[in-house]
mmCIF file of C-alpha atoms and ligand atoms in Angstrom:
data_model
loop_
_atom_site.group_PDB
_atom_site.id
_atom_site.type_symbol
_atom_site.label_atom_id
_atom_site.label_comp_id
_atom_site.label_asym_id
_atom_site.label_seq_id
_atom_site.Cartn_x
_atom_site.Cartn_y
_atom_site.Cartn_z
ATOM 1 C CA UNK A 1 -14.224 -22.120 -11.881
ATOM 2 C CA UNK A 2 -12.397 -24.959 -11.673
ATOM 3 C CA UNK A 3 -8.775 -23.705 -11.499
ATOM 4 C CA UNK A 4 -7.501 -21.426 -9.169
ATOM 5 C CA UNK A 5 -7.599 -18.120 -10.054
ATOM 6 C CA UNK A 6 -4.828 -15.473 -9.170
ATOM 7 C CA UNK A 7 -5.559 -11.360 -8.467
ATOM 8 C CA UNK A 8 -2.638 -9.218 -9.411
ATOM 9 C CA UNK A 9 -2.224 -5.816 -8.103
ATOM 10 C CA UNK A 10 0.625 -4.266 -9.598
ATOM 11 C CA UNK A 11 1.269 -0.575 -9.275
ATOM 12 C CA UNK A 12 3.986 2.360 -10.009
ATOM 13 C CA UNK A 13 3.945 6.192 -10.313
ATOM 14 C CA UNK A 14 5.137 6.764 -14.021
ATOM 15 C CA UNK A 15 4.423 10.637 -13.891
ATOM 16 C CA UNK A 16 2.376 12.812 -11.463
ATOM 17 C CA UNK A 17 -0.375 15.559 -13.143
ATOM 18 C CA UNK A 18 -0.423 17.879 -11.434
ATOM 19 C CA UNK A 19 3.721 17.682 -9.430
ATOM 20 C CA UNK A 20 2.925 14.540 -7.441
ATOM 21 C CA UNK A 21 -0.883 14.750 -6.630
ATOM 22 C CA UNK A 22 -2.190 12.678 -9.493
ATOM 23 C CA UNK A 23 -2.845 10.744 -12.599
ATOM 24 C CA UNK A 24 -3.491 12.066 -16.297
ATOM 25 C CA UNK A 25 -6.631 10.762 -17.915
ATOM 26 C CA UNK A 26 -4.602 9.894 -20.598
ATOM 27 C CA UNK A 27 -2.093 7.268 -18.426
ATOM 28 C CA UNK A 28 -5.810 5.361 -17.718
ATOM 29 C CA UNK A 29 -6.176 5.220 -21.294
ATOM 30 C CA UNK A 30 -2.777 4.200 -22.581
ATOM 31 C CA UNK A 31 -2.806 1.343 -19.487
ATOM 32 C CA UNK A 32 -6.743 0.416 -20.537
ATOM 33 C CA UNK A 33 -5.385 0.000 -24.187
ATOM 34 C CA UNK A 34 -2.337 -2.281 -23.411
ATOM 35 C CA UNK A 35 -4.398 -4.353 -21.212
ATOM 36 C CA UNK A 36 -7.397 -4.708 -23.510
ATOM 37 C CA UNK A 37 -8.074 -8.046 -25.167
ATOM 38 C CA UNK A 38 -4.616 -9.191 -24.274
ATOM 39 C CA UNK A 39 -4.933 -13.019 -23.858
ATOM 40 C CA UNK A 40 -3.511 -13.764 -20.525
ATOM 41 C CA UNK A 41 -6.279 -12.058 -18.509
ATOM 42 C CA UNK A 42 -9.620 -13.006 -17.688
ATOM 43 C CA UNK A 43 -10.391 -8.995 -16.392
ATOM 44 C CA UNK A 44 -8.758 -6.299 -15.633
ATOM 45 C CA UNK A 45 -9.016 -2.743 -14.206
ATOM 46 C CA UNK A 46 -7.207 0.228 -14.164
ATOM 47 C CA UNK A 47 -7.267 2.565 -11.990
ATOM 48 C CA UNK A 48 -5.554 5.332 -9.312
ATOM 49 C CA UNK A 49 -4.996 6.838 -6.030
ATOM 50 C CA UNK A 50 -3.130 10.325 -5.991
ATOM 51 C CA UNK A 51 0.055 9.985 -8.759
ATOM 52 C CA UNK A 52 0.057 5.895 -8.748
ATOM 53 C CA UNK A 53 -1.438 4.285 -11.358
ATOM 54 C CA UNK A 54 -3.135 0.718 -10.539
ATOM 55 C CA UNK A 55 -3.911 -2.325 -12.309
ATOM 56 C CA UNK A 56 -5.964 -4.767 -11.007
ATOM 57 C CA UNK A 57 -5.553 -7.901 -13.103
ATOM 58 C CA UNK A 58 -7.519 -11.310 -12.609
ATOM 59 C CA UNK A 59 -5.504 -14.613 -14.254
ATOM 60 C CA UNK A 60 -4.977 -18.148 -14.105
ATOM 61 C CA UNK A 61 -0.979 -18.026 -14.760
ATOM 62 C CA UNK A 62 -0.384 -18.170 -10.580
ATOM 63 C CA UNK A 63 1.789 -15.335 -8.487
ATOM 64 C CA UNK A 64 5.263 -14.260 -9.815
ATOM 65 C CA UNK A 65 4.125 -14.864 -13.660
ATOM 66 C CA UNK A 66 6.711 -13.358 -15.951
ATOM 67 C CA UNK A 67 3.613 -13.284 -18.317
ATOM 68 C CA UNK A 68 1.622 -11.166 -16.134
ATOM 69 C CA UNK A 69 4.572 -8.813 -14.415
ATOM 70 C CA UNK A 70 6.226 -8.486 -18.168
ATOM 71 C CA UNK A 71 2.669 -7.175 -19.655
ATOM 72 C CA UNK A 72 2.746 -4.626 -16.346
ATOM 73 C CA UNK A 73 5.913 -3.450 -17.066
ATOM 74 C CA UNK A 74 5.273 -3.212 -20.606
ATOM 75 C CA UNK A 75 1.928 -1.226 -19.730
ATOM 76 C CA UNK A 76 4.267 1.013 -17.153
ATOM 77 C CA UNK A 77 6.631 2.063 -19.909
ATOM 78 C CA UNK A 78 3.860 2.634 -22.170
ATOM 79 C CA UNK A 79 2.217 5.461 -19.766
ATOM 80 C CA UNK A 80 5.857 6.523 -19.237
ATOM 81 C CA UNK A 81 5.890 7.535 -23.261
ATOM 82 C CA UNK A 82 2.525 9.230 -22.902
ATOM 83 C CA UNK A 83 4.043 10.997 -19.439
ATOM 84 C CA UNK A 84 6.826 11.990 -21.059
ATOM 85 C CA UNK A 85 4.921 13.440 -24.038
ATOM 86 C CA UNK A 86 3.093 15.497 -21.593
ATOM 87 C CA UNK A 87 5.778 16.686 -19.792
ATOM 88 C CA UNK A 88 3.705 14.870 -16.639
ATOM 89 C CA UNK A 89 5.836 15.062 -13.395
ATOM 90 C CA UNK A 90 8.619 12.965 -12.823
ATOM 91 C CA UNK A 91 7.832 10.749 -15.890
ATOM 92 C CA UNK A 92 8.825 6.920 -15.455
ATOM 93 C CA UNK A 93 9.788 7.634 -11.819
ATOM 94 C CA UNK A 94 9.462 4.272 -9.902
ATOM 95 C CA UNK A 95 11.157 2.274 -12.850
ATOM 96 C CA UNK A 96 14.629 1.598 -11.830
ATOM 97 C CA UNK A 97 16.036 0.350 -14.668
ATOM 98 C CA UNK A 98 15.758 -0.207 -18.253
ATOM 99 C CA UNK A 99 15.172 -3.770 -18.585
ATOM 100 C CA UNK A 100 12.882 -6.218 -17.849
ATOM 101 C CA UNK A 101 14.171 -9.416 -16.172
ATOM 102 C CA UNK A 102 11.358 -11.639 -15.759
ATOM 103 C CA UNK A 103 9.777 -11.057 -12.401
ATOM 104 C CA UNK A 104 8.396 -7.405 -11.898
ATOM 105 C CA UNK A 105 9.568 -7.673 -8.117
ATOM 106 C CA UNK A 106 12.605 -4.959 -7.452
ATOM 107 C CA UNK A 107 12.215 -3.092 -10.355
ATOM 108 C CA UNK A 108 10.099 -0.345 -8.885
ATOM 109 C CA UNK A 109 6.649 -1.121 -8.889
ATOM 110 C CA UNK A 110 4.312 -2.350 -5.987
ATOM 111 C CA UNK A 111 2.684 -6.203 -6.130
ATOM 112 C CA UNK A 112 -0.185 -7.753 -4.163
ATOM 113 C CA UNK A 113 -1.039 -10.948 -5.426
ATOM 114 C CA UNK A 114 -2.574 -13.319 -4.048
ATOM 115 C CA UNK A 115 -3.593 -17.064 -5.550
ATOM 116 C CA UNK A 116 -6.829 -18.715 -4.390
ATOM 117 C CA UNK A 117 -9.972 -21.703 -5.402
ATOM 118 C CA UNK A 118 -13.070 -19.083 -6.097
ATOM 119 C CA UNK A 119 -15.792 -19.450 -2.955
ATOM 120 C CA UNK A 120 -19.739 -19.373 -4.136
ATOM 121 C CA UNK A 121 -19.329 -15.878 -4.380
ATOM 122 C CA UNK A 122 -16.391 -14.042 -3.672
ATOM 123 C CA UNK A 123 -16.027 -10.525 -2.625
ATOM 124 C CA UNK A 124 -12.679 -8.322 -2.281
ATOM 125 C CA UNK A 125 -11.571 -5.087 -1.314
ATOM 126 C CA UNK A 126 -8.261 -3.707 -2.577
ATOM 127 C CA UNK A 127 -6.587 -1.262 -0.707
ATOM 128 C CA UNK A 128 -4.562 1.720 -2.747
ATOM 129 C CA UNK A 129 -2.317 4.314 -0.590
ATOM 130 C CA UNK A 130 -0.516 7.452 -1.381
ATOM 131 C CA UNK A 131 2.179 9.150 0.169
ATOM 132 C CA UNK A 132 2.585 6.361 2.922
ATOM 133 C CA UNK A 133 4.917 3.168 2.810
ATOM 134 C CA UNK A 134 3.796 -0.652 3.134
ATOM 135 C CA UNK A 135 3.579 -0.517 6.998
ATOM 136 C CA UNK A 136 1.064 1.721 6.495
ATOM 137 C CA UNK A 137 -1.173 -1.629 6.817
ATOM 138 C CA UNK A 138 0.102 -2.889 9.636
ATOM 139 C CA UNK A 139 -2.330 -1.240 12.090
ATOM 140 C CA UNK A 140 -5.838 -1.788 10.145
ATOM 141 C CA UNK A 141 -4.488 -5.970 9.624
ATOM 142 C CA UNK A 142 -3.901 -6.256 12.895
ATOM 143 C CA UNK A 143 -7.282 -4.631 13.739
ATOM 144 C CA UNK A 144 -9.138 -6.837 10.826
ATOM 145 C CA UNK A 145 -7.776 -10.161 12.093
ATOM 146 C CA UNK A 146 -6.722 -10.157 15.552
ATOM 147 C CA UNK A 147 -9.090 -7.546 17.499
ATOM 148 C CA UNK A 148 -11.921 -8.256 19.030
ATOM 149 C CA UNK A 149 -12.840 -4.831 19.514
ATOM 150 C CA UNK A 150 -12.881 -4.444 15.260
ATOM 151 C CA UNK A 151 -13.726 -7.546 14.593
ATOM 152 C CA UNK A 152 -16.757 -9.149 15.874
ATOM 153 C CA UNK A 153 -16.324 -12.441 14.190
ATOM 154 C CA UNK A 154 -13.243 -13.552 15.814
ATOM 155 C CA UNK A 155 -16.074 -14.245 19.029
ATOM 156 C CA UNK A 156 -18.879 -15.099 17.358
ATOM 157 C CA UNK A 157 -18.352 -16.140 14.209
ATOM 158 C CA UNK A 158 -17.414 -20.543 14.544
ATOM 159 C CA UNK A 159 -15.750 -19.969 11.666
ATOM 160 C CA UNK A 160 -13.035 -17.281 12.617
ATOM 161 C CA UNK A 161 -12.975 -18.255 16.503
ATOM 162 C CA UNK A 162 -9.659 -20.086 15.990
ATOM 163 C CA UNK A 163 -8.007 -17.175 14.592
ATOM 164 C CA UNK A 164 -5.147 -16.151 11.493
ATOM 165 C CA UNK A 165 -1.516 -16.863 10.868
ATOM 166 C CA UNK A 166 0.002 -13.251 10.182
ATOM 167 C CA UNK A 167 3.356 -13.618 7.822
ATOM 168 C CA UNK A 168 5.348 -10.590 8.652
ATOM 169 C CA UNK A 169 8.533 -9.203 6.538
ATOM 170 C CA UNK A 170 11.351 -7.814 7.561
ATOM 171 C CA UNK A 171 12.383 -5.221 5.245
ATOM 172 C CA UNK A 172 15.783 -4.266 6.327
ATOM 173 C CA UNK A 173 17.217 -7.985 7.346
ATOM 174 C CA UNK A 174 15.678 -9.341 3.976
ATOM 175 C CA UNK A 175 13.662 -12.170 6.148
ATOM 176 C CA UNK A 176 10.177 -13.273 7.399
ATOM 177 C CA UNK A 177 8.499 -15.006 10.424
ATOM 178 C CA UNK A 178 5.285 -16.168 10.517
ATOM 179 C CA UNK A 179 2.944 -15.359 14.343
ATOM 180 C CA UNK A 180 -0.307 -16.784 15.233
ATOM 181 C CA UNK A 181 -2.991 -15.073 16.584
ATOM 182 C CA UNK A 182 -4.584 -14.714 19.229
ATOM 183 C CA UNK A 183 -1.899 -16.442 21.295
ATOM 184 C CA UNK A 184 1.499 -14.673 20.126
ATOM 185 C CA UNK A 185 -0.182 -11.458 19.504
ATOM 186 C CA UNK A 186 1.654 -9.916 22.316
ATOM 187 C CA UNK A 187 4.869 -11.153 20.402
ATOM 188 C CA UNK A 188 4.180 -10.076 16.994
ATOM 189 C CA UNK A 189 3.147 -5.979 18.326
ATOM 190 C CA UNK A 190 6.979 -5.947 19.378
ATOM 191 C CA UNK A 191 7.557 -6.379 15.310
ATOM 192 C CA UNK A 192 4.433 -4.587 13.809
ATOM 193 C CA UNK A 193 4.315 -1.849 15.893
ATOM 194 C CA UNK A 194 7.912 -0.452 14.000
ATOM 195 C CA UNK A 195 5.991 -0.025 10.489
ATOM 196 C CA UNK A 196 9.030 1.151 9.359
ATOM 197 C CA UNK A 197 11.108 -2.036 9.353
ATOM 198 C CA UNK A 198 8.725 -4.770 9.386
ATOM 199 C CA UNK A 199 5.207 -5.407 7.167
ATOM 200 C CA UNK A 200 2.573 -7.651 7.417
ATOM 201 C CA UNK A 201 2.832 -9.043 4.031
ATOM 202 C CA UNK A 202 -0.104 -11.683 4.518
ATOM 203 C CA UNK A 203 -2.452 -13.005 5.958
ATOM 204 C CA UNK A 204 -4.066 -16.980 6.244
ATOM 205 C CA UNK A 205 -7.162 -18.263 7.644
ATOM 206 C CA UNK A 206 -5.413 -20.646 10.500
ATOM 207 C CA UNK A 207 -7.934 -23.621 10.369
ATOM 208 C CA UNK A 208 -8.252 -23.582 6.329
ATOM 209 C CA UNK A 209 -4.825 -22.128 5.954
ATOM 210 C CA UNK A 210 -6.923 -19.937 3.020
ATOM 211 C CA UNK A 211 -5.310 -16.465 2.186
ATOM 212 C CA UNK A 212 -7.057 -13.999 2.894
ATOM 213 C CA UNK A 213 -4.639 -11.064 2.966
ATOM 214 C CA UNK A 214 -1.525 -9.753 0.707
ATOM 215 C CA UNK A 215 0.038 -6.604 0.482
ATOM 216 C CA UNK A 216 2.802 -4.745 -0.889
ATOM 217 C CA UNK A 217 6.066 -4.785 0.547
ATOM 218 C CA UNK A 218 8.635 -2.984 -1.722
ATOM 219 C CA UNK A 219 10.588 -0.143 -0.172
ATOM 220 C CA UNK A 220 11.355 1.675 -3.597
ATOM 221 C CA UNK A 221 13.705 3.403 -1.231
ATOM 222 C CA UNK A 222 15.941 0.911 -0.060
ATOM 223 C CA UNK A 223 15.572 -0.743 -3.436
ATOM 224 C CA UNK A 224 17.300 1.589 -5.127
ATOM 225 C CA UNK A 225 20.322 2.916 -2.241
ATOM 226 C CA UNK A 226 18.981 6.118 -2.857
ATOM 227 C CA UNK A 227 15.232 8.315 -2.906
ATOM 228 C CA UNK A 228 14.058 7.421 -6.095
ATOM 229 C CA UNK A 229 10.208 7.950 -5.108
ATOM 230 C CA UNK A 230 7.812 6.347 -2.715
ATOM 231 C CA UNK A 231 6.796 3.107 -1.920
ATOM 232 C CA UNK A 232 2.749 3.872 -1.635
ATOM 233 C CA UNK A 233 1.295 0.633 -1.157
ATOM 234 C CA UNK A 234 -1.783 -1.612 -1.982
ATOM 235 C CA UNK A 235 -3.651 -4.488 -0.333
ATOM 236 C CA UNK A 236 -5.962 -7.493 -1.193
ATOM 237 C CA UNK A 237 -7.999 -8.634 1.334
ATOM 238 C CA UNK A 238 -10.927 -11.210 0.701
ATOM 239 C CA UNK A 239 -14.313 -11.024 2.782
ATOM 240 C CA UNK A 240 -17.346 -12.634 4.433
ATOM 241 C CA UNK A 241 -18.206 -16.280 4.948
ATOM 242 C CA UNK A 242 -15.596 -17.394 7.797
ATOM 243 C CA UNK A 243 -12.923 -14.295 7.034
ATOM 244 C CA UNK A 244 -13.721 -10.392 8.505
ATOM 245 C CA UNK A 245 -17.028 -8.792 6.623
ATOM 246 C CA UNK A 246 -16.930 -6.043 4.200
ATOM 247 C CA UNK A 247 -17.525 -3.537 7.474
ATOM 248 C CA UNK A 248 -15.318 -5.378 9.695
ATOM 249 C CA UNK A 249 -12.846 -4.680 6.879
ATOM 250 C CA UNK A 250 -13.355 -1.137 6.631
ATOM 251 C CA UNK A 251 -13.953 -0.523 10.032
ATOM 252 C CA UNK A 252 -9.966 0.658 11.041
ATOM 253 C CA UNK A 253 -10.173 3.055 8.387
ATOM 254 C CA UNK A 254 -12.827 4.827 10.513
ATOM 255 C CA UNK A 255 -10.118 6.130 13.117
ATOM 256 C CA UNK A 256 -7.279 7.431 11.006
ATOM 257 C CA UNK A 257 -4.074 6.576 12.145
ATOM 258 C CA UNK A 258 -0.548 8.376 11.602
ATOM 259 C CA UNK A 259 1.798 7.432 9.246
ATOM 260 C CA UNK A 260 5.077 7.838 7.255
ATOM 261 C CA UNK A 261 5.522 9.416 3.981
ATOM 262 C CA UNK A 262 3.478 13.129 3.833
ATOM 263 C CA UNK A 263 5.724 15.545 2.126
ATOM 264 C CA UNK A 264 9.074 14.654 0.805
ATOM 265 C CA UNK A 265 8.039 10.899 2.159
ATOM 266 C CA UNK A 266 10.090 12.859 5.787
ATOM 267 C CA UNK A 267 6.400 13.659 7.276
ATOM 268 C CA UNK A 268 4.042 11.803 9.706
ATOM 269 C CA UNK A 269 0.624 12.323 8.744
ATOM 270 C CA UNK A 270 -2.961 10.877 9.385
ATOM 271 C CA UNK A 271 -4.212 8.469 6.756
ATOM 272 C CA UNK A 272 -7.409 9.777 5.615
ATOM 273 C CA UNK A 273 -10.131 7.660 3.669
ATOM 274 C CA UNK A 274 -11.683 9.012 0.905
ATOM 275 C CA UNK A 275 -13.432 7.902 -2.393
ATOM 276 C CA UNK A 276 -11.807 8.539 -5.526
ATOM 277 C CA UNK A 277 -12.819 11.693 -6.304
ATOM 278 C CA UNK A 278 -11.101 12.422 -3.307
ATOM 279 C CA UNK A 279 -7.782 10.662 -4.319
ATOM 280 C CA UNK A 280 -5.860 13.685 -5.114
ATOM 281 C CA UNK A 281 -3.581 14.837 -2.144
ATOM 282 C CA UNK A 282 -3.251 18.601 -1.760
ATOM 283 C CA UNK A 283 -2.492 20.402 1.446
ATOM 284 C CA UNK A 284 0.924 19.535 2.249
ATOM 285 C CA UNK A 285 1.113 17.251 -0.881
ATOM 286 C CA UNK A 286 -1.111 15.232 1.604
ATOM 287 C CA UNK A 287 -2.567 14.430 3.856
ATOM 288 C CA UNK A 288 -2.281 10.643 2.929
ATOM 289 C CA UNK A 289 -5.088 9.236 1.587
ATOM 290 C CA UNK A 290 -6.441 5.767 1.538
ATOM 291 C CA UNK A 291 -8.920 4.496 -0.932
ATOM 292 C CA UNK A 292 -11.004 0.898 -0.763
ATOM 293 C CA UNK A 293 -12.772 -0.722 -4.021
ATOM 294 C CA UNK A 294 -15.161 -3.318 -3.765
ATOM 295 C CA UNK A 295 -15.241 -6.052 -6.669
ATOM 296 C CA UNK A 296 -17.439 -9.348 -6.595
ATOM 297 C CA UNK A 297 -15.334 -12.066 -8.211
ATOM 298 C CA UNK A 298 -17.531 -14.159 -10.467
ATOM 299 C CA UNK A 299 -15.440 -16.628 -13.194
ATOM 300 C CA UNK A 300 -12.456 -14.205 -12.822
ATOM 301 C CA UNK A 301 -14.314 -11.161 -13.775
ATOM 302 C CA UNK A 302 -14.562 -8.187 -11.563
ATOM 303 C CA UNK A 303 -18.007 -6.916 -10.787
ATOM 304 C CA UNK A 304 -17.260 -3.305 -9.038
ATOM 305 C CA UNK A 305 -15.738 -1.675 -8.184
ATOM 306 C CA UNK A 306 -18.026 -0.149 -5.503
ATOM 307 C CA UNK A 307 -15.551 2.504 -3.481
ATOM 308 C CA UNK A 308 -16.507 2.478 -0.173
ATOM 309 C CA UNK A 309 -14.822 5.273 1.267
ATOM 310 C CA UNK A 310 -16.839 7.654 -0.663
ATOM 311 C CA UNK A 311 -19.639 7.015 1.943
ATOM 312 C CA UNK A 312 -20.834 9.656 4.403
ATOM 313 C CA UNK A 313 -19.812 7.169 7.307
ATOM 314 C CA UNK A 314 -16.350 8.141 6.810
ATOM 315 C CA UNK A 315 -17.281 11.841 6.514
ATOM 316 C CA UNK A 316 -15.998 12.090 10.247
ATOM 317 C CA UNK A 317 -12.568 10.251 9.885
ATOM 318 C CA UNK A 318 -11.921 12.937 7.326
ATOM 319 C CA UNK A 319 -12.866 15.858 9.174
ATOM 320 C CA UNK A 320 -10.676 13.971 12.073
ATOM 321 C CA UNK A 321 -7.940 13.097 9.975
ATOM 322 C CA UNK A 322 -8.034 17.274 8.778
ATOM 323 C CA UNK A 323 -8.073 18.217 12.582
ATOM 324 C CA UNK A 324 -5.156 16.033 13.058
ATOM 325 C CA UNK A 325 -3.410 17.444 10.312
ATOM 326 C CA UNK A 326 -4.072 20.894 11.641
ATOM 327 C CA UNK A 327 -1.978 19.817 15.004
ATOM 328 C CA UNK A 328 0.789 18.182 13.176
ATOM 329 C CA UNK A 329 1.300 21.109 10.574
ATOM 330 C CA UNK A 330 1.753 23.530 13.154
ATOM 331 C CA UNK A 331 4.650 21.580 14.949
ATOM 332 C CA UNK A 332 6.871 22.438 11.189
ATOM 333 C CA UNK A 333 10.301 20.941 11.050
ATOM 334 C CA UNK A 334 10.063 19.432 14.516
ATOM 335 C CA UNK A 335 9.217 16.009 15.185
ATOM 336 C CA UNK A 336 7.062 14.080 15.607
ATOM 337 C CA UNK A 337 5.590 15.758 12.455
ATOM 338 C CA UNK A 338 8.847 15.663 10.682
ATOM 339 C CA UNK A 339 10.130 12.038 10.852
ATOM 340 C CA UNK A 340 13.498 10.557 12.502
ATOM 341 C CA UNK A 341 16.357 11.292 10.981
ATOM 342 C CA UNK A 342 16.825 7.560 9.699
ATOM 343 C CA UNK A 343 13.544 7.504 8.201
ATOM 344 C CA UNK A 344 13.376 10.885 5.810
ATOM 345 C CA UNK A 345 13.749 10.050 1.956
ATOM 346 C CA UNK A 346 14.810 14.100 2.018
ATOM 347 C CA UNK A 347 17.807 14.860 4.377
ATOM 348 C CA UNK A 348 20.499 18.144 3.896
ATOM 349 C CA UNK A 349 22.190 16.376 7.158
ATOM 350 C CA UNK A 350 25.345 15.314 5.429
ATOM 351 C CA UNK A 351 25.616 18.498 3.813
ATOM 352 C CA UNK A 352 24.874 20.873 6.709
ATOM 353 C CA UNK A 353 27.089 18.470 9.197
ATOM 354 C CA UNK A 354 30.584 18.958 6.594
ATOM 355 C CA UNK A 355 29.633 22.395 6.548
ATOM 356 C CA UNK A 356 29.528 23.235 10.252
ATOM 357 C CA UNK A 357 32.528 20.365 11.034
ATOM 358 C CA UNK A 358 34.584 22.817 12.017
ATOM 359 C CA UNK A 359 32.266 25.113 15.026
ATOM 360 C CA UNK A 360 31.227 21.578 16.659
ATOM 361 C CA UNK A 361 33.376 21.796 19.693
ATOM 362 C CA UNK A 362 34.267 17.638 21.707
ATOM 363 C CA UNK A 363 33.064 17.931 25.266
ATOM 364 C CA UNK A 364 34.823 15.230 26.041
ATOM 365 C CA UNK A 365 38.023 16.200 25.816
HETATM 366 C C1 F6R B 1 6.107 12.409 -3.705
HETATM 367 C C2 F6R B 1 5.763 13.233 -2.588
HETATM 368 C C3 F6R B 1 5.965 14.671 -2.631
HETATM 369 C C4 F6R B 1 7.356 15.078 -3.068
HETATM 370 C C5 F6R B 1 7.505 16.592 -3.040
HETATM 371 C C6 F6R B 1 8.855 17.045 -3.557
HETATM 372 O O1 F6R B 1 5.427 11.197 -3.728
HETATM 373 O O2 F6R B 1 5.281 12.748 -1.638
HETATM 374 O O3 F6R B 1 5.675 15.231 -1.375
HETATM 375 O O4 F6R B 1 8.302 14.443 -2.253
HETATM 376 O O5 F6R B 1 6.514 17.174 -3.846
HETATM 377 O O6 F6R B 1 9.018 16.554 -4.844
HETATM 378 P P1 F6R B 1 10.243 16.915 -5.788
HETATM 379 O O7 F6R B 1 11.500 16.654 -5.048
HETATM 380 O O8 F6R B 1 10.027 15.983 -6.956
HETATM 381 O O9 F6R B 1 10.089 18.353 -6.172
HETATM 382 MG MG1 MG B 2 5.086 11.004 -7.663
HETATM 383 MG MG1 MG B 3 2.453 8.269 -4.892
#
């Protein structure tokens, strides 16, 4: 293929079935039948982890297409008719407004893109997360493409020995720096390590500058002044020949770590991988769950998906990731199970602090 191609991951919950723990068959369908035939794509798929709804969306129109974002949002308010009609959980949830104004990007729903020259053959692995938030991908990136300890290649492999450029967002500030690794790793874990505030948001090969990583970054919270939902996010990464292998990929998944966004998006929980038959989050509306599809690129068209986390070599990060779940659940309110008081999206604060004004008594005076 002789012009670049673009992958589009664009995503939104438009209606949970059942509360927030999934998707109705029906939302695949409505998405599958907006997205069918339609001009602009060379392939698509649709699918979902827990209540978001996922397409996957292979072009030649570049990143930031009002083409492409417009036909999402056109899909998303199509499944929010059929939500509606089915009474499906807070229908149309993550769109903030009303209108469409060209670019998809602070309206609501998530986007990974990422814009590249197809290789001889070309596989991917996109990332889909529920009840989390973008940082969520902090820990496994830095794991993929800056430790040694995950990532074989970066020692042996000629090809990766020089290392990645890691561009990292800062949420709150509106802003973004860009850290090489290995040498200013040390530097860049004073950022990454606060998920919270700042995201890895990609990811380039340093000697080829090639991307190889792209995530999500939207904070539906902070988007819209106010909870409106959560920010579950997605990632594109691309593998093999001279960036991390498929396992090498996977690998951080094996370990779950903790993070934000299990019930009420106010809970700390471990992020467990499963396949999708596993997607739906239960206990807890959680825990988290993580799910990886394989696709081989081939003229645009995706070949997959093969979902990897439905192997039995995860079967012990699950029964981990349950075991840590067990520990958190019994701490209750108390953190750090129930998150800082600057990071719930639920908080009676304001309203329990006017109420008891009066009985605080200054120890100062
Ligand atoms: C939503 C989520 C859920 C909800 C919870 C309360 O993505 O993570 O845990 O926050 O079910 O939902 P509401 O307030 O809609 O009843
Ligand atoms: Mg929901
Ligand atoms: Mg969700």
């Amino acid at each position: 293929m002789e012009k670049e191609l673009t992958l589009s991951v664009i995503k939104a919950d438009v209606g949970g079935f059942v509360g927030h723990s999934g998707v109705h068959p029906d939302l695949l369908d409505t998405a599958k039948a907006m997205l069918h035939g339609r001009r602009e794509l060379i392939d698509y798929h649709v699918t979902h982890v827990g209540d978001d709804l996922n397409l996957i969306m292979t072009h030649q129109l570049g990143r930031n297409s009002g083409e492409i974002h417009k036909l999402a949002w056109d899909t998303f308010i199509a499944c929010t008719d059929t939500a509606r009609k089915l009474k499906l959980y807070g229908a149309g949830q993550d769109l903030l407004t009303d209108a469409f104004s060209g670019n998809i990007k602070g309206l609501g729903p998530g986007v990974a893109e990422m814009q590249f020259k197809e290789r001889k053959s070309e596989p991917v692995i996109i990332f889909m997360a529920d009840k989390t938030e973008p940082g969520a991908w902090n820990l496994p990136l830095y794991k993929i493409f800056a430790d040694p300890f995950n990532t074989i290649g970066l020692v042996i492999d000629p090809n990766m020995h020089d290392g990645f450029l890691f561009e990292v967002r800062d949420l709150i500030k509106n802003r973004k720096v860009t850290f090489a690794a290995p040498e200013e790793i040390y530097d860049m874990l004073v950022f990454i390590g606060a998920p919270g505030r700042y995201c890895i948001k990609r990811v380039f090969h340093k000697k080829t500058g090639e991307i190889a990583a792209s995530s999500s970054t939207q904070r539906l919270n902070i988007m819209a002044g106010r909870y409106v939902g959560k920010d579950d996010p997605v990632l594109i990464v691309r593998c093999q020949s001279g960036l991390p292998a498929v396992g090498e990929v996977l690998e951080p998944f094996a370990n779950p770590h903790l993070v934000s966004g299990w019930m009420r998006g106010s809970h700390s929980g471990p992020l467990m991988p499963v396949g999708l038959g596993q997607c739906a989050p239960t206990r807890f509306d959680g825990p988290p769950r993580v799910v990886a599809l394989g696709f081989q690129v081939a003229e645009g068209k995706l070949h997959g998906p093969q979902d990897f986390f439905a192997d039995v070599a995860f079967d012990r990060a699950r029964a981990k990731a349950n075991q840590m779940a067990d520990y958190l659940r019994r701490l209750g309110p108390f953190e750090p199970h129930r998150l800082h008081l600057d990071e719930m999206e639920y908080t009676t604060l304001p309203q329990v602090s006017k109420k008891l004004k009066e009985r605080f008594v200054d120890l100062r005076k």
